[in-house]
């Protein structure tokens, strides 16, 4: 390849007294009926009985002698305590007490079956002695009876305990998390039973680690330490030693530059620039660091210019396996004196924590390798070897995450290297034991300019991206996580290339300069733009003051920090820089975040990682308006605002799904159970030949449809299209839109972009992530708009390919 690469009611019957109606005049009263007479006789008997009970006589009525009232005695009742008891073969006796009410008869006891013995078989209390031996566990019914009533209790006779153990007997527990301990009882016949909920749990120091009655142990403090958890059951006990994983990060680690690393924790600091950032605009990793996550066990490869493997803030995290393509050695330390891009990238990923020098990487416990592909002649073979296709010299097939802080600048549409594309596919299919390596790539730095030959006037005036992220063929691959850059105030960095191929954004900063060293407005007006004095990123640089981005003698180093002269004195040896920026910074910061996610859940596939990032990303710049312009036939929307698709995902071409949110991503990763299934794609579905003129500078544009079949109806993970234009089009005029069957619209290429003129036919290959999670089946509509007068072309065909599950 010859293209150079760059950097979530009783009704109380109100029976009123009713009066008997008066006897009608002239009518004789009738005597009671026989039925009424019988009821009256019964009533008199009852009344007389009551009066006799009160010592009074009964007058009139029945001539029979008064009846006597007979009162029945209250029945006896019997209860036993306890009702259920557990005893152990050969164990201690248990006392049972019976309470008999309303009679004084003697209580008799019985045991069924006769397993064990009773101290007596009569009396209010008895003791039960379990047998000395028993073949198996059993239950015995103890019965007490007296006065024709009885009660019973159950005695569970268990085997003799031989021991109690606790699992785990030692473990580390993270702040904010917990560990469930389990207690197991072993009996004399080697059988076991879980007694976790029956045992008693205590902690040697509840202020460090507390334990619940069910054996769930949780750190009680916010620092490191350890405690012994004891479980006790039936005279036996066991212990587990738990240690708290110490927190890392701001406020904990002794890294002098960490307070200025706003991308990790933004408190509104300046990062040694003239201006300050906005508090809270960072990667939101506080809870993750408090829990002690740092990327441990995750190997990251930096595909770049080099890596100073002996650097004081990197060496402890550099693992064997790096490669120098220039001299075929395992040391990719660069010999350049003007700054080593890979060394600065490495610091953002995994600069060593708490070592008293420099700052901290986003994943300070991860390990690093580097392949200096960018410094080589960039052959297809070397790129494949650098992306996991080599078992030795270099060893790249054991890498978990590949960071690619580079890209292609071209004003002419180009295809990627088939060998490299095959390696990406192989890497996501076979590496990490089939879970797939995670590939992270910089989106590009060409929003305002990217080519020495210009072509950005129209985009600059309109306020759209001159270089679209889709111009880089490797950004179009679904295997790459393409990253855009954010400044310290939470908006797109001035230079960050936009486009529908962006997946997420991460801090990249601006330029980090100091006005006094720029001759007042020199840097802002003539070179870096108005954001020259906003914070860049603080990271590692080549060691010593005679090389790197920090050099005491470099009059073009426009920050005191880079000259080793800032007031803190933390960069007197010029081993660090405060002016590193670009999507070259955003990509490694995202890479570090992914390492934290993978430490939290190493079983995640590469697609799981992408899904988690998309699902947890933080929406930034939420009120950003659409970019519009006047064309013939109306106002044209050249860049959409934030759009929510039919699957509920928010997307913006400048930010992808939003800024990486580490705490949310790690929390989701720890409980992740989604199943994306096997990655599939529809293959290319192509239109018939077309000959549709594209109206010159017209908002209506030209449209064409394609139907994607209902079987299989994929849940979308990425959509690619190929649009073929004929005639002699000036490609920079054209914008390409795509509307899904669900009605979601995405702009895949913005009008007035930085492409030049070509002679057709030419096919533009473009990718959009805006349709993530939607269903693929149905009619898709492509629209091509000419945004600038003067050149015309035709839409001669188009095709679509959808990846999903």
PDB file of N, CA, C and O in Angstrom, residues 188-240:
ATOM      1  N   UNK A 188     -19.247 -36.304  59.537  1.00  0.00           N
ATOM      2  CA  UNK A 188     -18.309 -37.404  59.766  1.00  0.00           C
ATOM      3  C   UNK A 188     -18.405 -38.494  58.709  1.00  0.00           C
ATOM      4  O   UNK A 188     -17.545 -39.361  58.619  1.00  0.00           O
ATOM      5  N   UNK A 189     -19.472 -38.471  57.893  1.00  0.00           N
ATOM      6  CA  UNK A 189     -19.556 -39.444  56.801  1.00  0.00           C
ATOM      7  C   UNK A 189     -19.105 -38.831  55.476  1.00  0.00           C
ATOM      8  O   UNK A 189     -19.401 -39.354  54.409  1.00  0.00           O
ATOM      9  N   UNK A 190     -18.426 -37.703  55.571  1.00  0.00           N
ATOM     10  CA  UNK A 190     -17.881 -36.977  54.424  1.00  0.00           C
ATOM     11  C   UNK A 190     -18.932 -36.245  53.605  1.00  0.00           C
ATOM     12  O   UNK A 190     -18.602 -35.628  52.586  1.00  0.00           O
ATOM     13  N   UNK A 191     -20.195 -36.296  54.003  1.00  0.00           N
ATOM     14  CA  UNK A 191     -21.211 -35.526  53.296  1.00  0.00           C
ATOM     15  C   UNK A 191     -21.099 -34.062  53.716  1.00  0.00           C
ATOM     16  O   UNK A 191     -20.498 -33.740  54.750  1.00  0.00           O
ATOM     17  N   UNK A 192     -21.657 -33.191  52.908  1.00  0.00           N
ATOM     18  CA  UNK A 192     -21.553 -31.761  53.184  1.00  0.00           C
ATOM     19  C   UNK A 192     -22.922 -31.102  53.116  1.00  0.00           C
ATOM     20  O   UNK A 192     -23.848 -31.624  52.501  1.00  0.00           O
ATOM     21  N   UNK A 193     -23.021 -29.949  53.728  1.00  0.00           N
ATOM     22  CA  UNK A 193     -24.238 -29.145  53.642  1.00  0.00           C
ATOM     23  C   UNK A 193     -23.870 -27.674  53.719  1.00  0.00           C
ATOM     24  O   UNK A 193     -22.901 -27.289  54.382  1.00  0.00           O
ATOM     25  N   UNK A 194     -24.624 -26.857  52.980  1.00  0.00           N
ATOM     26  CA  UNK A 194     -24.408 -25.412  52.952  1.00  0.00           C
ATOM     27  C   UNK A 194     -25.055 -24.783  54.176  1.00  0.00           C
ATOM     28  O   UNK A 194     -26.270 -24.868  54.371  1.00  0.00           O
ATOM     29  N   UNK A 195     -24.249 -24.172  55.028  1.00  0.00           N
ATOM     30  CA  UNK A 195     -24.761 -23.565  56.256  1.00  0.00           C
ATOM     31  C   UNK A 195     -24.548 -22.061  56.249  1.00  0.00           C
ATOM     32  O   UNK A 195     -24.533 -21.415  57.300  1.00  0.00           O
ATOM     33  N   UNK A 196     -24.392 -21.488  55.056  1.00  0.00           N
ATOM     34  CA  UNK A 196     -24.128 -20.044  54.930  1.00  0.00           C
ATOM     35  C   UNK A 196     -25.169 -19.216  55.669  1.00  0.00           C
ATOM     36  O   UNK A 196     -24.824 -18.260  56.382  1.00  0.00           O
ATOM     37  N   UNK A 197     -26.428 -19.562  55.515  1.00  0.00           N
ATOM     38  CA  UNK A 197     -27.504 -18.777  56.123  1.00  0.00           C
ATOM     39  C   UNK A 197     -27.805 -19.182  57.558  1.00  0.00           C
ATOM     40  O   UNK A 197     -28.559 -18.497  58.261  1.00  0.00           O
ATOM     41  N   UNK A 198     -27.190 -20.281  58.038  1.00  0.00           N
ATOM     42  CA  UNK A 198     -27.402 -20.743  59.405  1.00  0.00           C
ATOM     43  C   UNK A 198     -26.281 -20.326  60.341  1.00  0.00           C
ATOM     44  O   UNK A 198     -26.447 -20.300  61.556  1.00  0.00           O
ATOM     45  N   UNK A 199     -25.140 -19.996  59.745  1.00  0.00           N
ATOM     46  CA  UNK A 199     -23.957 -19.672  60.544  1.00  0.00           C
ATOM     47  C   UNK A 199     -23.984 -18.222  61.020  1.00  0.00           C
ATOM     48  O   UNK A 199     -24.790 -17.404  60.578  1.00  0.00           O
ATOM     49  N   UNK A 200     -23.040 -17.907  61.879  1.00  0.00           N
ATOM     50  CA  UNK A 200     -22.871 -16.542  62.383  1.00  0.00           C
ATOM     51  C   UNK A 200     -21.605 -15.948  61.777  1.00  0.00           C
ATOM     52  O   UNK A 200     -20.542 -16.570  61.830  1.00  0.00           O
ATOM     53  N   UNK A 201     -21.723 -14.748  61.199  1.00  0.00           N
ATOM     54  CA  UNK A 201     -20.592 -14.108  60.521  1.00  0.00           C
ATOM     55  C   UNK A 201     -20.160 -12.861  61.282  1.00  0.00           C
ATOM     56  O   UNK A 201     -20.992 -12.064  61.710  1.00  0.00           O
ATOM     57  N   UNK A 202     -18.845 -12.703  61.442  1.00  0.00           N
ATOM     58  CA  UNK A 202     -18.298 -11.512  62.105  1.00  0.00           C
ATOM     59  C   UNK A 202     -17.057 -11.039  61.366  1.00  0.00           C
ATOM     60  O   UNK A 202     -16.390 -11.808  60.679  1.00  0.00           O
ATOM     61  N   UNK A 203     -16.767  -9.746  61.486  1.00  0.00           N
ATOM     62  CA  UNK A 203     -15.570  -9.161  60.883  1.00  0.00           C
ATOM     63  C   UNK A 203     -14.629  -8.699  61.970  1.00  0.00           C
ATOM     64  O   UNK A 203     -15.071  -8.132  62.987  1.00  0.00           O
ATOM     65  N   UNK A 204     -13.344  -8.914  61.752  1.00  0.00           N
ATOM     66  CA  UNK A 204     -12.360  -8.471  62.737  1.00  0.00           C
ATOM     67  C   UNK A 204     -12.285  -6.954  62.796  1.00  0.00           C
ATOM     68  O   UNK A 204     -11.870  -6.386  63.804  1.00  0.00           O
ATOM     69  N   UNK A 205     -12.671  -6.277  61.708  1.00  0.00           N
ATOM     70  CA  UNK A 205     -12.674  -4.807  61.695  1.00  0.00           C
ATOM     71  C   UNK A 205     -13.802  -4.322  60.783  1.00  0.00           C
ATOM     72  O   UNK A 205     -13.595  -4.088  59.589  1.00  0.00           O
ATOM     73  N   UNK A 206     -15.005  -4.140  61.323  1.00  0.00           N
ATOM     74  CA  UNK A 206     -16.145  -3.708  60.499  1.00  0.00           C
ATOM     75  C   UNK A 206     -15.970  -2.331  59.893  1.00  0.00           C
ATOM     76  O   UNK A 206     -16.679  -1.972  58.961  1.00  0.00           O
ATOM     77  N   UNK A 207     -15.024  -1.544  60.418  1.00  0.00           N
ATOM     78  CA  UNK A 207     -14.788  -0.222  59.823  1.00  0.00           C
ATOM     79  C   UNK A 207     -14.008  -0.336  58.521  1.00  0.00           C
ATOM     80  O   UNK A 207     -13.942   0.616  57.745  1.00  0.00           O
ATOM     81  N   UNK A 208     -13.408  -1.484  58.302  1.00  0.00           N
ATOM     82  CA  UNK A 208     -12.684  -1.731  57.052  1.00  0.00           C
ATOM     83  C   UNK A 208     -13.542  -2.544  56.102  1.00  0.00           C
ATOM     84  O   UNK A 208     -13.797  -2.150  54.962  1.00  0.00           O
ATOM     85  N   UNK A 209     -13.972  -3.724  56.572  1.00  0.00           N
ATOM     86  CA  UNK A 209     -14.852  -4.577  55.773  1.00  0.00           C
ATOM     87  C   UNK A 209     -15.972  -5.086  56.670  1.00  0.00           C
ATOM     88  O   UNK A 209     -15.713  -5.694  57.713  1.00  0.00           O
ATOM     89  N   UNK A 210     -17.203  -4.807  56.301  1.00  0.00           N
ATOM     90  CA  UNK A 210     -18.349  -5.297  57.065  1.00  0.00           C
ATOM     91  C   UNK A 210     -18.870  -6.573  56.424  1.00  0.00           C
ATOM     92  O   UNK A 210     -18.612  -6.849  55.256  1.00  0.00           O
ATOM     93  N   UNK A 211     -19.610  -7.376  57.215  1.00  0.00           N
ATOM     94  CA  UNK A 211     -20.166  -8.624  56.683  1.00  0.00           C
ATOM     95  C   UNK A 211     -21.618  -8.756  57.154  1.00  0.00           C
ATOM     96  O   UNK A 211     -21.935  -8.475  58.308  1.00  0.00           O
ATOM     97  N   UNK A 212     -22.478  -9.132  56.258  1.00  0.00           N
ATOM     98  CA  UNK A 212     -23.902  -9.271  56.571  1.00  0.00           C
ATOM     99  C   UNK A 212     -24.188 -10.626  57.194  1.00  0.00           C
ATOM    100  O   UNK A 212     -23.355 -11.538  57.123  1.00  0.00           O
ATOM    101  N   UNK A 213     -25.369 -10.825  57.793  1.00  0.00           N
ATOM    102  CA  UNK A 213     -25.722 -12.134  58.371  1.00  0.00           C
ATOM    103  C   UNK A 213     -25.732 -13.259  57.334  1.00  0.00           C
ATOM    104  O   UNK A 213     -25.654 -14.433  57.704  1.00  0.00           O
ATOM    105  N   UNK A 214     -25.783 -12.901  56.079  1.00  0.00           N
ATOM    106  CA  UNK A 214     -25.783 -13.925  55.033  1.00  0.00           C
ATOM    107  C   UNK A 214     -24.410 -14.131  54.419  1.00  0.00           C
ATOM    108  O   UNK A 214     -24.264 -14.834  53.415  1.00  0.00           O
ATOM    109  N   UNK A 215     -23.357 -13.497  55.002  1.00  0.00           N
ATOM    110  CA  UNK A 215     -22.001 -13.718  54.522  1.00  0.00           C
ATOM    111  C   UNK A 215     -21.569 -12.836  53.377  1.00  0.00           C
ATOM    112  O   UNK A 215     -20.574 -13.131  52.712  1.00  0.00           O
ATOM    113  N   UNK A 216     -22.251 -11.719  53.116  1.00  0.00           N
ATOM    114  CA  UNK A 216     -21.855 -10.809  52.047  1.00  0.00           C
ATOM    115  C   UNK A 216     -20.939  -9.739  52.630  1.00  0.00           C
ATOM    116  O   UNK A 216     -21.345  -8.960  53.491  1.00  0.00           O
ATOM    117  N   UNK A 217     -19.677  -9.728  52.166  1.00  0.00           N
ATOM    118  CA  UNK A 217     -18.672  -8.817  52.721  1.00  0.00           C
ATOM    119  C   UNK A 217     -18.492  -7.613  51.807  1.00  0.00           C
ATOM    120  O   UNK A 217     -18.352  -7.769  50.588  1.00  0.00           O
ATOM    121  N   UNK A 218     -18.448  -6.416  52.393  1.00  0.00           N
ATOM    122  CA  UNK A 218     -18.375  -5.174  51.634  1.00  0.00           C
ATOM    123  C   UNK A 218     -17.392  -4.218  52.285  1.00  0.00           C
ATOM    124  O   UNK A 218     -17.423  -4.048  53.503  1.00  0.00           O
ATOM    125  N   UNK A 219     -16.516  -3.589  51.493  1.00  0.00           N
ATOM    126  CA  UNK A 219     -15.625  -2.574  52.065  1.00  0.00           C
ATOM    127  C   UNK A 219     -16.433  -1.459  52.722  1.00  0.00           C
ATOM    128  O   UNK A 219     -17.401  -0.961  52.129  1.00  0.00           O
ATOM    129  N   UNK A 220     -16.048  -1.099  53.937  1.00  0.00           N
ATOM    130  CA  UNK A 220     -16.762  -0.059  54.669  1.00  0.00           C
ATOM    131  C   UNK A 220     -16.095   1.283  54.528  1.00  0.00           C
ATOM    132  O   UNK A 220     -16.708   2.327  54.762  1.00  0.00           O
ATOM    133  N   UNK A 221     -14.810   1.290  54.129  1.00  0.00           N
ATOM    134  CA  UNK A 221     -14.074   2.529  53.968  1.00  0.00           C
ATOM    135  C   UNK A 221     -13.734   2.790  52.522  1.00  0.00           C
ATOM    136  O   UNK A 221     -14.072   2.022  51.632  1.00  0.00           O
ATOM    137  N   UNK A 222     -13.040   3.866  52.262  1.00  0.00           N
ATOM    138  CA  UNK A 222     -12.671   4.247  50.901  1.00  0.00           C
ATOM    139  C   UNK A 222     -11.176   4.166  50.666  1.00  0.00           C
ATOM    140  O   UNK A 222     -10.633   4.813  49.777  1.00  0.00           O
ATOM    141  N   UNK A 223     -10.493   3.403  51.503  1.00  0.00           N
ATOM    142  CA  UNK A 223      -9.061   3.197  51.313  1.00  0.00           C
ATOM    143  C   UNK A 223      -8.777   1.703  51.340  1.00  0.00           C
ATOM    144  O   UNK A 223      -9.674   0.895  51.543  1.00  0.00           O
ATOM    145  N   UNK A 224      -7.536   1.364  51.177  1.00  0.00           N
ATOM    146  CA  UNK A 224      -7.164  -0.044  51.238  1.00  0.00           C
ATOM    147  C   UNK A 224      -7.201  -0.568  52.662  1.00  0.00           C
ATOM    148  O   UNK A 224      -7.501   0.144  53.606  1.00  0.00           O
ATOM    149  N   UNK A 225      -6.858  -1.823  52.841  1.00  0.00           N
ATOM    150  CA  UNK A 225      -6.856  -2.459  54.146  1.00  0.00           C
ATOM    151  C   UNK A 225      -7.367  -3.868  54.028  1.00  0.00           C
ATOM    152  O   UNK A 225      -7.722  -4.338  52.950  1.00  0.00           O
ATOM    153  N   UNK A 226      -7.366  -4.574  55.173  1.00  0.00           N
ATOM    154  CA  UNK A 226      -7.835  -5.954  55.157  1.00  0.00           C
ATOM    155  C   UNK A 226      -8.550  -6.264  56.469  1.00  0.00           C
ATOM    156  O   UNK A 226      -8.414  -5.534  57.460  1.00  0.00           O
ATOM    157  N   UNK A 227      -9.317  -7.331  56.476  1.00  0.00           N
ATOM    158  CA  UNK A 227     -10.030  -7.786  57.670  1.00  0.00           C
ATOM    159  C   UNK A 227     -10.222  -9.294  57.569  1.00  0.00           C
ATOM    160  O   UNK A 227     -10.236  -9.862  56.470  1.00  0.00           O
ATOM    161  N   UNK A 228     -10.333  -9.923  58.734  1.00  0.00           N
ATOM    162  CA  UNK A 228     -10.581 -11.356  58.800  1.00  0.00           C
ATOM    163  C   UNK A 228     -12.065 -11.584  59.081  1.00  0.00           C
ATOM    164  O   UNK A 228     -12.600 -11.066  60.059  1.00  0.00           O
ATOM    165  N   UNK A 229     -12.691 -12.319  58.207  1.00  0.00           N
ATOM    166  CA  UNK A 229     -14.109 -12.636  58.380  1.00  0.00           C
ATOM    167  C   UNK A 229     -14.205 -14.044  58.969  1.00  0.00           C
ATOM    168  O   UNK A 229     -13.627 -14.990  58.434  1.00  0.00           O
ATOM    169  N   UNK A 230     -14.916 -14.177  60.095  1.00  0.00           N
ATOM    170  CA  UNK A 230     -15.052 -15.464  60.781  1.00  0.00           C
ATOM    171  C   UNK A 230     -16.482 -15.975  60.665  1.00  0.00           C
ATOM    172  O   UNK A 230     -17.444 -15.225  60.852  1.00  0.00           O
ATOM    173  N   UNK A 231     -16.609 -17.237  60.327  1.00  0.00           N
ATOM    174  CA  UNK A 231     -17.922 -17.881  60.297  1.00  0.00           C
ATOM    175  C   UNK A 231     -17.937 -18.928  61.410  1.00  0.00           C
ATOM    176  O   UNK A 231     -16.976 -19.677  61.582  1.00  0.00           O
ATOM    177  N   UNK A 232     -19.015 -18.938  62.195  1.00  0.00           N
ATOM    178  CA  UNK A 232     -19.134 -19.892  63.302  1.00  0.00           C
ATOM    179  C   UNK A 232     -20.443 -20.657  63.173  1.00  0.00           C
ATOM    180  O   UNK A 232     -21.498 -20.079  62.897  1.00  0.00           O
ATOM    181  N   UNK A 233     -20.343 -21.985  63.367  1.00  0.00           N
ATOM    182  CA  UNK A 233     -21.537 -22.833  63.294  1.00  0.00           C
ATOM    183  C   UNK A 233     -21.373 -24.044  64.191  1.00  0.00           C
ATOM    184  O   UNK A 233     -20.389 -24.788  64.051  1.00  0.00           O
ATOM    185  N   UNK A 234     -22.262 -24.177  65.130  1.00  0.00           N
ATOM    186  CA  UNK A 234     -22.325 -25.347  66.004  1.00  0.00           C
ATOM    187  C   UNK A 234     -20.972 -25.725  66.596  1.00  0.00           C
ATOM    188  O   UNK A 234     -20.552 -26.874  66.559  1.00  0.00           O
ATOM    189  N   UNK A 235     -20.288 -24.717  67.121  1.00  0.00           N
ATOM    190  CA  UNK A 235     -19.012 -24.967  67.794  1.00  0.00           C
ATOM    191  C   UNK A 235     -17.812 -24.987  66.873  1.00  0.00           C
ATOM    192  O   UNK A 235     -16.682 -25.097  67.330  1.00  0.00           O
ATOM    193  N   UNK A 236     -18.040 -24.905  65.566  1.00  0.00           N
ATOM    194  CA  UNK A 236     -16.923 -24.889  64.624  1.00  0.00           C
ATOM    195  C   UNK A 236     -16.817 -23.505  63.998  1.00  0.00           C
ATOM    196  O   UNK A 236     -17.784 -22.755  63.920  1.00  0.00           O
ATOM    197  N   UNK A 237     -15.637 -23.182  63.521  1.00  0.00           N
ATOM    198  CA  UNK A 237     -15.455 -21.873  62.881  1.00  0.00           C
ATOM    199  C   UNK A 237     -14.402 -21.966  61.784  1.00  0.00           C
ATOM    200  O   UNK A 237     -13.606 -22.912  61.734  1.00  0.00           O
ATOM    201  N   UNK A 238     -14.412 -20.979  60.928  1.00  0.00           N
ATOM    202  CA  UNK A 238     -13.411 -20.874  59.867  1.00  0.00           C
ATOM    203  C   UNK A 238     -13.274 -19.400  59.523  1.00  0.00           C
ATOM    204  O   UNK A 238     -14.137 -18.575  59.880  1.00  0.00           O
ATOM    205  N   UNK A 239     -12.191 -19.053  58.854  1.00  0.00           N
ATOM    206  CA  UNK A 239     -11.946 -17.638  58.548  1.00  0.00           C
ATOM    207  C   UNK A 239     -11.615 -17.426  57.076  1.00  0.00           C
ATOM    208  O   UNK A 239     -11.158 -18.329  56.382  1.00  0.00           O
ATOM    209  N   UNK A 240     -11.832 -16.220  56.639  1.00  0.00           N
ATOM    210  CA  UNK A 240     -11.443 -15.773  55.305  1.00  0.00           C
ATOM    211  C   UNK A 240     -10.779 -14.413  55.443  1.00  0.00           C
ATOM    212  O   UNK A 240     -11.305 -13.529  56.122  1.00  0.00           O
TER     213      UNK A 240
END
